[in-house]
mmCIF file of C-alpha atoms (C1' of nucleotides) in Angstrom:
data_model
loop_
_atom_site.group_PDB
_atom_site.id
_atom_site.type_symbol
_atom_site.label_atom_id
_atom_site.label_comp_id
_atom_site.label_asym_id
_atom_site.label_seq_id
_atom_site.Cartn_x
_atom_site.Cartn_y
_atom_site.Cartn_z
ATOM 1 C CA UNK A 1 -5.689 -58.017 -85.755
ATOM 2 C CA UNK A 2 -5.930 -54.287 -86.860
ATOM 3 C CA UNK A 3 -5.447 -51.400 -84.527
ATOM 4 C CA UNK A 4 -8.337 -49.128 -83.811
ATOM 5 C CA UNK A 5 -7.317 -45.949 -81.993
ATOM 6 C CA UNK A 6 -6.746 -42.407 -81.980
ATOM 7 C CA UNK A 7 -3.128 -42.828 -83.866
ATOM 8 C CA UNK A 8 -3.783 -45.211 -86.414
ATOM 9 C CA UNK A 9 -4.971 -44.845 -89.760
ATOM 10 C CA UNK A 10 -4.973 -46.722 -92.778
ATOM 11 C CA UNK A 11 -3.061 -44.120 -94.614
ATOM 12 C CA UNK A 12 0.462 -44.052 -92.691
ATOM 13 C CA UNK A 13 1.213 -40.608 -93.175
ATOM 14 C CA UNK A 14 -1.910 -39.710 -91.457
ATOM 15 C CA UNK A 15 -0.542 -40.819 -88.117
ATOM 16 C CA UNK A 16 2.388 -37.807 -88.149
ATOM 17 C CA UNK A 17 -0.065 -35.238 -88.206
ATOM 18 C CA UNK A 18 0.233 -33.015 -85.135
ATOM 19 C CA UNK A 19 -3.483 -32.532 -85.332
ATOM 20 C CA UNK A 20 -4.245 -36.279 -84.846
ATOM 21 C CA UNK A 21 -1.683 -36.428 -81.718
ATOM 22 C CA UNK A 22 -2.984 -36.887 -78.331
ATOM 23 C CA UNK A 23 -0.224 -36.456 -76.913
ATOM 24 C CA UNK A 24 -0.012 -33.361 -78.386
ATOM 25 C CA UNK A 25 -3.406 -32.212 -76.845
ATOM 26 C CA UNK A 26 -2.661 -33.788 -73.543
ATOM 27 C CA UNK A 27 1.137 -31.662 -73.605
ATOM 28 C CA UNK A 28 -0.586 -28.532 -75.131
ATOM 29 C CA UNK A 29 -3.337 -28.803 -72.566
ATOM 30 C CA UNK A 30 -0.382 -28.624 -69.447
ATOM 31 C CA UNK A 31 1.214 -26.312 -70.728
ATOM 32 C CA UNK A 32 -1.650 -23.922 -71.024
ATOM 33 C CA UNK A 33 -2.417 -25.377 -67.316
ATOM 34 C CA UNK A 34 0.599 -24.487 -65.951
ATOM 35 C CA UNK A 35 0.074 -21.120 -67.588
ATOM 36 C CA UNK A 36 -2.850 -20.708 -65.655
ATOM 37 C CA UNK A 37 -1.539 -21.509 -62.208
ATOM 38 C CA UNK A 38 1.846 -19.755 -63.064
ATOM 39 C CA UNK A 39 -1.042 -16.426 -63.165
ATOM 40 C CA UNK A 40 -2.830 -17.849 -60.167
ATOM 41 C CA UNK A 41 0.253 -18.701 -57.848
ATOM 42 C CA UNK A 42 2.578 -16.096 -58.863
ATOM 43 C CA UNK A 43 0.998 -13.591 -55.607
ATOM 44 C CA UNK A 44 2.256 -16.367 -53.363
ATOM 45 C CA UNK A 45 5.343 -16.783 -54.476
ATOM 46 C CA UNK A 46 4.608 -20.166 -55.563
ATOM 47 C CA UNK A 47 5.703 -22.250 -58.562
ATOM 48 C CA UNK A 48 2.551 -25.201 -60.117
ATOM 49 C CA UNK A 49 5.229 -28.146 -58.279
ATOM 50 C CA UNK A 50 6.222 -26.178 -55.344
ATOM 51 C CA UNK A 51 2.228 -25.807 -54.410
ATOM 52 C CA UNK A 52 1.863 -29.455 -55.149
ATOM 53 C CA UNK A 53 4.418 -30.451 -52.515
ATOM 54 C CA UNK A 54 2.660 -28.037 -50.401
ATOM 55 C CA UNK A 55 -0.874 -29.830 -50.598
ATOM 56 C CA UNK A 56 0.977 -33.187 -50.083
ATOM 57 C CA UNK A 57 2.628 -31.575 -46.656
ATOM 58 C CA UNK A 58 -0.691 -30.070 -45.732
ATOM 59 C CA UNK A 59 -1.681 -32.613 -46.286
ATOM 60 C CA UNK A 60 0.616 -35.494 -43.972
ATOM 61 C CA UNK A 61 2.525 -32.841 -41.737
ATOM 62 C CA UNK A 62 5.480 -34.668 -42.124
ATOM 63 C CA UNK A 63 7.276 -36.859 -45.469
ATOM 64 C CA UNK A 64 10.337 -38.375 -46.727
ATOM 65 C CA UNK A 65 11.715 -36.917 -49.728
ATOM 66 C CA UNK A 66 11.365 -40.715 -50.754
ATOM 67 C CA UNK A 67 7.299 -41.146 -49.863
ATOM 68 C CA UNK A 68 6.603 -37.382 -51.388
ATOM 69 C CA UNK A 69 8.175 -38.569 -54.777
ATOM 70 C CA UNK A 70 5.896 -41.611 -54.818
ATOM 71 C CA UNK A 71 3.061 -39.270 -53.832
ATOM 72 C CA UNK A 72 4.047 -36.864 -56.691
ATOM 73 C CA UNK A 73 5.572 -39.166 -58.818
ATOM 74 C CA UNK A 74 8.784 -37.310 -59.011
ATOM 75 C CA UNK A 75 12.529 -38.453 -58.295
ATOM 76 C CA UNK A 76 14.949 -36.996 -55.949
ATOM 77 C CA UNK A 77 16.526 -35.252 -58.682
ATOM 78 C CA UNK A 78 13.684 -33.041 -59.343
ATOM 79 C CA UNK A 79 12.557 -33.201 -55.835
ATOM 80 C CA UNK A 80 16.037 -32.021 -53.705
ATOM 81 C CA UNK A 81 16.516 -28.658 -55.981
ATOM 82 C CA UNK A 82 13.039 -27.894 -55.682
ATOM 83 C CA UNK A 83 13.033 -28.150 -51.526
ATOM 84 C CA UNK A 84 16.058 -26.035 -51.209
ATOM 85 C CA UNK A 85 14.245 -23.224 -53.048
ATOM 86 C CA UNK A 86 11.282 -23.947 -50.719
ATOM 87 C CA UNK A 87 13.746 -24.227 -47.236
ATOM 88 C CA UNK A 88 15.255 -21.130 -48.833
ATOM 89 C CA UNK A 89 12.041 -19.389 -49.127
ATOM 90 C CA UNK A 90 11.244 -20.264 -45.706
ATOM 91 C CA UNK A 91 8.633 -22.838 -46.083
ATOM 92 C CA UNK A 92 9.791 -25.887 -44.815
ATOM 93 C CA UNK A 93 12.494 -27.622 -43.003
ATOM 94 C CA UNK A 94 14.514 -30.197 -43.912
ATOM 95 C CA UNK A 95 16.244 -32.832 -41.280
ATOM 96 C CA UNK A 96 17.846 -36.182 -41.392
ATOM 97 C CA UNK A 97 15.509 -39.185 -40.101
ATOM 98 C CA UNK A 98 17.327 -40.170 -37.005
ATOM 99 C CA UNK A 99 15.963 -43.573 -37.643
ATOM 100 C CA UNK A 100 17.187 -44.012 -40.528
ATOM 101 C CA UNK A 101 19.843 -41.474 -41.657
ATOM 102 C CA UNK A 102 19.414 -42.147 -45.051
ATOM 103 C CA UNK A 103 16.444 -40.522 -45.439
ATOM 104 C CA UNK A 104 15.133 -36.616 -45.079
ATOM 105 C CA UNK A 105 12.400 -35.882 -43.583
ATOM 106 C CA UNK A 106 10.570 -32.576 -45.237
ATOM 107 C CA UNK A 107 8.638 -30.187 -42.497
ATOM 108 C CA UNK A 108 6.361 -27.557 -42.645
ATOM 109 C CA UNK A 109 7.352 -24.061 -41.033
ATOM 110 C CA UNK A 110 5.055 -21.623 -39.546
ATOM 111 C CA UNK A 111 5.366 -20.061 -43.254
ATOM 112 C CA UNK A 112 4.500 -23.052 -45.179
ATOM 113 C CA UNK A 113 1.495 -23.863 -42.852
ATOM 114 C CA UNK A 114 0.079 -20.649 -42.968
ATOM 115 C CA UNK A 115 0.152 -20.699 -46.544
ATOM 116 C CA UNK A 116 -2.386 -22.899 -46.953
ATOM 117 C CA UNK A 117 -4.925 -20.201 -45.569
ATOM 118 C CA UNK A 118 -4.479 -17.941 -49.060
ATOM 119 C CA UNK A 119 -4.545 -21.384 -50.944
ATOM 120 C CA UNK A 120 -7.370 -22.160 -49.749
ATOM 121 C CA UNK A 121 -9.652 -20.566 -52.640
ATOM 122 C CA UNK A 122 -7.069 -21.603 -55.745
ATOM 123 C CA UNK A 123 -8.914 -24.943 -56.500
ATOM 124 C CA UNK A 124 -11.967 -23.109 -57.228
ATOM 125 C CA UNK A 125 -10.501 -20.213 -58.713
ATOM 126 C CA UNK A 126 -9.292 -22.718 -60.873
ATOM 127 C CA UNK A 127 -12.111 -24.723 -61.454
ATOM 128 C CA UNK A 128 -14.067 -21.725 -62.351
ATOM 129 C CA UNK A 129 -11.514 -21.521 -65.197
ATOM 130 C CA UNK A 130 -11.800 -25.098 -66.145
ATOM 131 C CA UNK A 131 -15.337 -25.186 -66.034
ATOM 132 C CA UNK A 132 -15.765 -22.385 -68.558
ATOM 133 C CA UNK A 133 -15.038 -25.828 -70.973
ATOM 134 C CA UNK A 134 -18.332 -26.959 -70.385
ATOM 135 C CA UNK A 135 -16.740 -30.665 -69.459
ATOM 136 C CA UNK A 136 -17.722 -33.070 -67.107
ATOM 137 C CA UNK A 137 -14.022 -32.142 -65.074
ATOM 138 C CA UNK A 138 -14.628 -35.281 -62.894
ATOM 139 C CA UNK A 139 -15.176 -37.598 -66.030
ATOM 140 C CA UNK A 140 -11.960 -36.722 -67.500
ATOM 141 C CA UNK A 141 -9.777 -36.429 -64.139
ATOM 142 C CA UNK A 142 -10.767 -40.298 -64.091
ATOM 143 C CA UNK A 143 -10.051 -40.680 -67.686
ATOM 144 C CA UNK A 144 -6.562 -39.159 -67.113
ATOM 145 C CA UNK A 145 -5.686 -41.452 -64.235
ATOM 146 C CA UNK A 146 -6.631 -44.377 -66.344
ATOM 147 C CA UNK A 147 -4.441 -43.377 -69.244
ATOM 148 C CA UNK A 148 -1.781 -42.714 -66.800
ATOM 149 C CA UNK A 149 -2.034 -45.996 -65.075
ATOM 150 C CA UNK A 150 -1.472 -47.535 -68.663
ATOM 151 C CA UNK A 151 1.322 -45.593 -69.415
ATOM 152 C CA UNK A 152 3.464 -46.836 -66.304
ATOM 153 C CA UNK A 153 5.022 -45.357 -63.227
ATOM 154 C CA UNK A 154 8.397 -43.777 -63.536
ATOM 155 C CA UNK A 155 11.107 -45.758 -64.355
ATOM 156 C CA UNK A 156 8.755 -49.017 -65.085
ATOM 157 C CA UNK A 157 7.886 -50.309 -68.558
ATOM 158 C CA UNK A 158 4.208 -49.982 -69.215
ATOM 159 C CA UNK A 159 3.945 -53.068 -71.605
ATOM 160 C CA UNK A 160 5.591 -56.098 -72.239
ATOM 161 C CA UNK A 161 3.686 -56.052 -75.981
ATOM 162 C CA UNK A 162 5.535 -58.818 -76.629
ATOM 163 C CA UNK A 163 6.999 -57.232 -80.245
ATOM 164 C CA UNK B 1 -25.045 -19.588 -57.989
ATOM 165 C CA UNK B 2 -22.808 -22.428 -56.563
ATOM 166 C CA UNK B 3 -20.396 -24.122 -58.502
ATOM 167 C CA UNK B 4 -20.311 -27.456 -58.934
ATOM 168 C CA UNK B 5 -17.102 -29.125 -60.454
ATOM 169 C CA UNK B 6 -14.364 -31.513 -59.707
ATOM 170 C CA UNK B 7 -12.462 -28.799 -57.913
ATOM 171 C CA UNK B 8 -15.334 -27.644 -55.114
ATOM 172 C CA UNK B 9 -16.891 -29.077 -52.206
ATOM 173 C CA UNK B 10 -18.804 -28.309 -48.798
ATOM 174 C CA UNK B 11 -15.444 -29.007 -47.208
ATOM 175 C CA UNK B 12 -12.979 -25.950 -47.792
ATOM 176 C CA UNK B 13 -9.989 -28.265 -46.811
ATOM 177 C CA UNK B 14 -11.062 -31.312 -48.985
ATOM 178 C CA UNK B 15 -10.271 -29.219 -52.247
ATOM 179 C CA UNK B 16 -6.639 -28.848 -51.356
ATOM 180 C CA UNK B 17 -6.384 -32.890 -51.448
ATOM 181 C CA UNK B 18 -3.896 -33.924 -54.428
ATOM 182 C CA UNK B 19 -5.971 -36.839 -54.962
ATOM 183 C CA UNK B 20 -9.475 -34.194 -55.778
ATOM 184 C CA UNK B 21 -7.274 -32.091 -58.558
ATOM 185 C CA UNK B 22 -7.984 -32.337 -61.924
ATOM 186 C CA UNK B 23 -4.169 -30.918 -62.645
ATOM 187 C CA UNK B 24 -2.519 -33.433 -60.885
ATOM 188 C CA UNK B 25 -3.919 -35.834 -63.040
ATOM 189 C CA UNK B 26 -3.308 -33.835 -66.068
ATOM 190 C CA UNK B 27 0.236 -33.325 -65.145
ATOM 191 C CA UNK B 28 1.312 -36.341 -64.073
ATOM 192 C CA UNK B 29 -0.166 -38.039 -67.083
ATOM 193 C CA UNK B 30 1.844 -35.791 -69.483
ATOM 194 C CA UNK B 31 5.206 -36.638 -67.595
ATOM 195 C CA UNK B 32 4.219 -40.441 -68.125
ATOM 196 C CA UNK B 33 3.252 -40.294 -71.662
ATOM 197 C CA UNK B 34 7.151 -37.887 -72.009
ATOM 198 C CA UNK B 35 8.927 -40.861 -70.381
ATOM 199 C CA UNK B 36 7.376 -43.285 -73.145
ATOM 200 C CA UNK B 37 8.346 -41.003 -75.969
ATOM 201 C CA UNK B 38 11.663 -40.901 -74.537
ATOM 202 C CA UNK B 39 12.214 -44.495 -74.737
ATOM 203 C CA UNK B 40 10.294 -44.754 -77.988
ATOM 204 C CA UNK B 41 12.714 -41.732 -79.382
ATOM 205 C CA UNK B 42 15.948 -42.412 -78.437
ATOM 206 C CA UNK B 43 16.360 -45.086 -80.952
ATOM 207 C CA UNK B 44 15.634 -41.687 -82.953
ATOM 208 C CA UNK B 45 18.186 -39.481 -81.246
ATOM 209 C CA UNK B 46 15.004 -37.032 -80.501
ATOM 210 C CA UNK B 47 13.551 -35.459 -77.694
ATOM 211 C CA UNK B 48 9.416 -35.030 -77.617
ATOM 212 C CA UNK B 49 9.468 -31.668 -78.312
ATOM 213 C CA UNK B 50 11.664 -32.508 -81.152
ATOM 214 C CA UNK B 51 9.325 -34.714 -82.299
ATOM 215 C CA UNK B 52 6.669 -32.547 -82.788
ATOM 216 C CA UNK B 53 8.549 -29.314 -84.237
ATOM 217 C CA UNK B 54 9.433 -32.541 -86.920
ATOM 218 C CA UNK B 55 5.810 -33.592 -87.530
ATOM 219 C CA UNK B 56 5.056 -30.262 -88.192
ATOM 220 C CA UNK B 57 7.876 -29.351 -90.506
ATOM 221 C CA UNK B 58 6.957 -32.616 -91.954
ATOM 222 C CA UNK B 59 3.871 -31.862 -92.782
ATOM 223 C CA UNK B 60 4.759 -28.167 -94.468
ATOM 224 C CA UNK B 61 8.335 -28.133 -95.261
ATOM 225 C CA UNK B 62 8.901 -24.748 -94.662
ATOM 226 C CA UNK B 63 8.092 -23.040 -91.589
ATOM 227 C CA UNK B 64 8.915 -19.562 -89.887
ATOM 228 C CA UNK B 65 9.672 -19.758 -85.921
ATOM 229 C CA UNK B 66 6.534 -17.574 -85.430
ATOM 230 C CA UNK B 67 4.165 -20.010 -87.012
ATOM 231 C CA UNK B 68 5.748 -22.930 -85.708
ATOM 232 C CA UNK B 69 5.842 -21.276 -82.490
ATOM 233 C CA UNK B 70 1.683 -21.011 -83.582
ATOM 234 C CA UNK B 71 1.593 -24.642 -84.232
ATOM 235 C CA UNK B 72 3.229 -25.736 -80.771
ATOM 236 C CA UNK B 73 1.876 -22.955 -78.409
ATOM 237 C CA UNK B 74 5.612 -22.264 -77.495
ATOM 238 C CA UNK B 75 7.522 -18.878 -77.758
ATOM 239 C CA UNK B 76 10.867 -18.454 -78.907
ATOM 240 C CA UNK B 77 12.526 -18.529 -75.553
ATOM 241 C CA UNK B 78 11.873 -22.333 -76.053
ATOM 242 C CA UNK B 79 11.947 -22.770 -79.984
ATOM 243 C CA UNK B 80 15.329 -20.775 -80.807
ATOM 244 C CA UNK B 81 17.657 -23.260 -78.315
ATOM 245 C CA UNK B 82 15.643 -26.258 -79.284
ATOM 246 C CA UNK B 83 15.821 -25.325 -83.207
ATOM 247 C CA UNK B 84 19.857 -24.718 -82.644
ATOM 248 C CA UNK B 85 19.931 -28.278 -81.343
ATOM 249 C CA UNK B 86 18.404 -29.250 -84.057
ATOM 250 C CA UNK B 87 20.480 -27.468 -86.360
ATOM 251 C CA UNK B 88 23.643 -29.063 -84.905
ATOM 252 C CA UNK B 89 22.144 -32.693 -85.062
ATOM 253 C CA UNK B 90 22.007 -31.857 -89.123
ATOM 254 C CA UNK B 91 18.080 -32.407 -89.253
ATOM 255 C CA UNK B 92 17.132 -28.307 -90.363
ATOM 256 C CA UNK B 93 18.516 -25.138 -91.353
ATOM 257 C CA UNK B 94 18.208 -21.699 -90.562
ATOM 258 C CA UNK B 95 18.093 -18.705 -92.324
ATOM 259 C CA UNK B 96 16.790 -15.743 -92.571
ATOM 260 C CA UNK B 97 13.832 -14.854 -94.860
ATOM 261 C CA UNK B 98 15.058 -12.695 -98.000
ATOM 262 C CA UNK B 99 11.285 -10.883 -97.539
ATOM 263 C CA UNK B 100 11.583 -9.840 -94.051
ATOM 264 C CA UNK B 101 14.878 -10.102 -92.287
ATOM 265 C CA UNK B 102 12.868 -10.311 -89.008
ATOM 266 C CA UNK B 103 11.829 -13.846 -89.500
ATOM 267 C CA UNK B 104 13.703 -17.161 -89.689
ATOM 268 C CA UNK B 105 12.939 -20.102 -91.842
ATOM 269 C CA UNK B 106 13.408 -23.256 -90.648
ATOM 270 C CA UNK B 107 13.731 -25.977 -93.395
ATOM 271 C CA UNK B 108 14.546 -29.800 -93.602
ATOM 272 C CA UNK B 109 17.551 -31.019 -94.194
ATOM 273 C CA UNK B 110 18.025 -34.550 -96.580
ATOM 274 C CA UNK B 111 18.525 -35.914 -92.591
ATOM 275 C CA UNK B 112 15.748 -34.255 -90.942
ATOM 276 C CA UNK B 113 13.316 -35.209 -94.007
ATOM 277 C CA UNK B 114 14.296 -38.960 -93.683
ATOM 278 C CA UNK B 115 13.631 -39.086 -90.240
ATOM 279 C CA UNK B 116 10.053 -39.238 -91.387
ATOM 280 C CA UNK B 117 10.452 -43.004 -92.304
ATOM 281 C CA UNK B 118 11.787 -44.136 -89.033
ATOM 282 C CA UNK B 119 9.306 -41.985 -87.075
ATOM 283 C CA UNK B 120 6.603 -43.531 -89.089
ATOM 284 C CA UNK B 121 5.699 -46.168 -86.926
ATOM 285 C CA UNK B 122 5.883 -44.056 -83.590
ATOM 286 C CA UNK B 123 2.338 -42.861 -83.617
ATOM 287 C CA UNK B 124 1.574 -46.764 -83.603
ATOM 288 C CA UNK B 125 3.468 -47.663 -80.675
ATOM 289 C CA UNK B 126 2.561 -45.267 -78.723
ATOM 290 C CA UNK B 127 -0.931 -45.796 -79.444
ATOM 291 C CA UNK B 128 -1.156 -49.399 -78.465
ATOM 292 C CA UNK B 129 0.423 -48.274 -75.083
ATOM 293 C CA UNK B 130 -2.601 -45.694 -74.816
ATOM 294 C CA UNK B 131 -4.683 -48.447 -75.621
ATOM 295 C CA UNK B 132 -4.357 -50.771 -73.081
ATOM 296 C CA UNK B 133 -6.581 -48.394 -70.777
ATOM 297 C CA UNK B 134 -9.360 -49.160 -72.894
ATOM 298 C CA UNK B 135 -10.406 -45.181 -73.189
ATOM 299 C CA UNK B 136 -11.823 -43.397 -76.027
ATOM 300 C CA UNK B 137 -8.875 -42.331 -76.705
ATOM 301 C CA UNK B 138 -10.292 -39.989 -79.908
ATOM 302 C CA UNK B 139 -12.891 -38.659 -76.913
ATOM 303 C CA UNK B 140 -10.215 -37.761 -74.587
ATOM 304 C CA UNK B 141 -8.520 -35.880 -77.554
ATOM 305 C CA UNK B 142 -11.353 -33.378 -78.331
ATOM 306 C CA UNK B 143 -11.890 -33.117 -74.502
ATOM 307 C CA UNK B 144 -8.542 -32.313 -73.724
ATOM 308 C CA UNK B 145 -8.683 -29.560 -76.794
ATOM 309 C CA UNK B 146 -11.409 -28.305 -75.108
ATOM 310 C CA UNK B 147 -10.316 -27.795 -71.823
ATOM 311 C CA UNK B 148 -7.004 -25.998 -73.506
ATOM 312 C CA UNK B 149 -9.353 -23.278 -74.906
ATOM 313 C CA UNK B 150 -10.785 -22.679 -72.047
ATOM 314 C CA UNK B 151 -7.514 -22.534 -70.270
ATOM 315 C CA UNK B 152 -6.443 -19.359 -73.343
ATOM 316 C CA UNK B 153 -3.000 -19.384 -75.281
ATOM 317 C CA UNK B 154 0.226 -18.113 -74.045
ATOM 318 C CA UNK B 155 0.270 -14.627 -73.070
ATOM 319 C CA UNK B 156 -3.694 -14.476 -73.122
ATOM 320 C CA UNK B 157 -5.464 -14.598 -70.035
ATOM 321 C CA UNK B 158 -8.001 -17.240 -71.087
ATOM 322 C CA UNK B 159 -11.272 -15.756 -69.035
ATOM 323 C CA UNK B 160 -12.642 -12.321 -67.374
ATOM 324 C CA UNK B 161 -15.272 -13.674 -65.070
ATOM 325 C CA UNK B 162 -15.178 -10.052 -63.258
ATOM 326 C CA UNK B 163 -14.897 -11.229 -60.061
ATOM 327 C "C1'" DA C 1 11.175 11.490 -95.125
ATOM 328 C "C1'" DA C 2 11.255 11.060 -89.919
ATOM 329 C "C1'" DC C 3 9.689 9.139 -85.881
ATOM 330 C "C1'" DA C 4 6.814 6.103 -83.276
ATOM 331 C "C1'" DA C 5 4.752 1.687 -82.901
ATOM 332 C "C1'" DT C 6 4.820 -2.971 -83.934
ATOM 333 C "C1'" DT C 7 6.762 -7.351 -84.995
ATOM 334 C "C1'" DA C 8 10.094 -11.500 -84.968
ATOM 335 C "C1'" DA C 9 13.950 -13.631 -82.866
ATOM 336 C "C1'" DA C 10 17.247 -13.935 -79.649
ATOM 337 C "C1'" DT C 11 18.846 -13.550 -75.014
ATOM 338 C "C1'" DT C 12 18.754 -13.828 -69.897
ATOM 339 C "C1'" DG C 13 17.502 -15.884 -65.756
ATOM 340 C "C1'" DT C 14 14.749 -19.129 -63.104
ATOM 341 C "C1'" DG C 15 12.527 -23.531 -62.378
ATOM 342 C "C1'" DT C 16 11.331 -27.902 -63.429
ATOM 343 C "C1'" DG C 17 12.122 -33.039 -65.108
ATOM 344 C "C1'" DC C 18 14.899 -37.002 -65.755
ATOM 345 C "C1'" DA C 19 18.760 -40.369 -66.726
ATOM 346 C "C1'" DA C 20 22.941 -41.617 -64.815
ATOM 347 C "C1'" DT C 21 26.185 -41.493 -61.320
ATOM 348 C "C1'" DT C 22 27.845 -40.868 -56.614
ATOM 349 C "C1'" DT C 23 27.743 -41.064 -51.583
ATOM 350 C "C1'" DA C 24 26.361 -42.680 -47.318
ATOM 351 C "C1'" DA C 25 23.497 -45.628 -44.469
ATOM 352 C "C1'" DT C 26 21.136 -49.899 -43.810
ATOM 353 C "C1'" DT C 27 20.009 -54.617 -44.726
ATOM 354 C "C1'" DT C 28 20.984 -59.064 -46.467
ATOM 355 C "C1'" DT C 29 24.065 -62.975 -47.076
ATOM 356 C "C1'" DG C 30 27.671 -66.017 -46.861
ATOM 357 C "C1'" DC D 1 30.767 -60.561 -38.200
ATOM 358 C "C1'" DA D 2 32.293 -58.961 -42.920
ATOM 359 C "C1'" DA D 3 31.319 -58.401 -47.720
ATOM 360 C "C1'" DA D 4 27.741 -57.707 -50.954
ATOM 361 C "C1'" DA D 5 23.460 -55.880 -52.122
ATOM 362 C "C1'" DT D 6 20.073 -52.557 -51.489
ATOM 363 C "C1'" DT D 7 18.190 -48.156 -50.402
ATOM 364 C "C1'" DA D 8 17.663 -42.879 -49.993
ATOM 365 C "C1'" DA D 9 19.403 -38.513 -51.279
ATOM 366 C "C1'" DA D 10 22.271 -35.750 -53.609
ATOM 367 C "C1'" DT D 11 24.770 -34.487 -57.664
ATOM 368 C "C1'" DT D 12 25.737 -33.841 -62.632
ATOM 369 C "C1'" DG D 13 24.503 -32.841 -67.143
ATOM 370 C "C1'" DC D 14 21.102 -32.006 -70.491
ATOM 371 C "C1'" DA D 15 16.631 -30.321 -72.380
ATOM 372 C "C1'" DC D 16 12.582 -27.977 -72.118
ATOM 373 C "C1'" DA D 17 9.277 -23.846 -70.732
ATOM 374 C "C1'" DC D 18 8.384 -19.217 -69.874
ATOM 375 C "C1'" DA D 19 8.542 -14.277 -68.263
ATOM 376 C "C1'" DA D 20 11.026 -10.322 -69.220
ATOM 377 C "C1'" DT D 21 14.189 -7.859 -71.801
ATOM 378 C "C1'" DT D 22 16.893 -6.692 -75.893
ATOM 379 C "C1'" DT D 23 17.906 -6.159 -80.788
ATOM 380 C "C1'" DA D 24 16.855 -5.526 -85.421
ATOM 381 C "C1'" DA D 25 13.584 -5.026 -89.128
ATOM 382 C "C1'" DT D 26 9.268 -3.478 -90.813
ATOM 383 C "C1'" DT D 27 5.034 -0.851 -90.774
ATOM 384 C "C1'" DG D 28 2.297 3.198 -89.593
ATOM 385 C "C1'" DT D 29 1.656 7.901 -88.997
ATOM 386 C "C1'" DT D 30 2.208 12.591 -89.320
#
DNA sequence: AACAATTAAATTGTGTGCAATTTAATTTTG
DNA sequence: CAAAATTAAATTGCACACAATTTAATTGTT
């Protein structure tokens, strides 16, 4: 049973062209995202993961370090570096769960809260950048999450293909 | 004239959900696809970035930094470490063009060009992964391309919508 | 020819991102 | 209840990615 997609060819070589890479186009395509929000963020003092923590806490209040990386799907060894520089920057708080002293518990401060006032507009500045693409945004944000679900959660196998 | 677009609605709080944005979809669906390269490459020894400053010198043999840097949309801040590494791994050389002592070659070595045979099959794999979300996956290539000119290269602000 | 401007790499410093390991707390089991 | 297993963070080490700066070579301008 032959295999019909964007990476297969009959001529093998064909396949190793960067041109014919999604993945190339789907890297290429963050990068010049994170570009854009690097621009966009930089008069907050905010890095592109930093304000995605920040919608998630906006968002709940209150969050392990454990339930943020599932909502972000990062590990604590991105996420603990990255919420000393925000405690350090006086954005949130971080406290042992007296319930359960295992975990952390991250907090909004007065800082981090207000925040969310001058990043309030950024989706749309955004947007207004994205939409210059002519794309159905919506379309491909669905796409995206379907490829992703495909491709596996961290630290999970997508596939059992068998061979 | 309103905007309509994945990133805007009536409610000003409802665009600063992580579940509404477009780049949280595109970024965690790049980290995904990295983490299956990274088990696809290791048999490999490579990194993903690796990967594709390969497929490109694959495809031309000889290649200054600039114009790879072209290729990959990445400066030298990221190319000159990540070409060392490759340097010491025996897979290319280095040296400096006899024309114009500003630029470096980079070149294959007899290690770095057989690499091509094991990599050969990569593109497959990866692709029946991709598959198994049952997207267009050639569609979501040209999309994505689209959507990364609209977001401008590195160092170019990609839009001046005066306002 | 001399000097300014430009170009190509390299360097510096910061911030992710992740695998692997470690530490401490909690839960499960024998 | 005590030992084993599990869980949550933190830590370590490595590899990008990029802005900003520096260095050296080339091009241009008078």
């Amino acid at each position: 049973m032959p295999i019909r997609t964007a990476e297969a060819s009959p001529d093998p070589d064909a396949n190793l062209l960067l041109s014919r890479q999604l993945c190339f186009a789907l890297h290429s395509t963050t990068l010049a995202l994170g570009r854009v929000y690097a621009r966009v963020l930089a008069p907050l003092g905010l890095t592109y993961t930093q304000y995605l923590a920040l919608m998630v806490l906006w968002e709940t209040g209150e969050i392990s370090v454990k339930r943020l990386g599932e909502r972000l799907l990062l590990d604590s060894g991105t996420l603990t570096p990255l919420l000393k520089r925000m405690e350090a920057a006086g954005l949130v708080a971080r406290q042992r769960d007296p319930d359960d002293e295992r975990r952390v518990l991250v907090t909004l401060t007065q800082a981090g809260a207000a925040l969310r006032e001058q990043a309030r507009d950024i989706p749309v500045q955004v947007a207004r950048i994205c939409a210059t693409s002519g794309l159905d945004l919506e379309a491909l944000k669905t796409d995206l999450e379907a490829l992703r679900g495909a491709l596996g959660e961290p630290g999970v196998a997508p596939v059992s293909t068998g061979q």
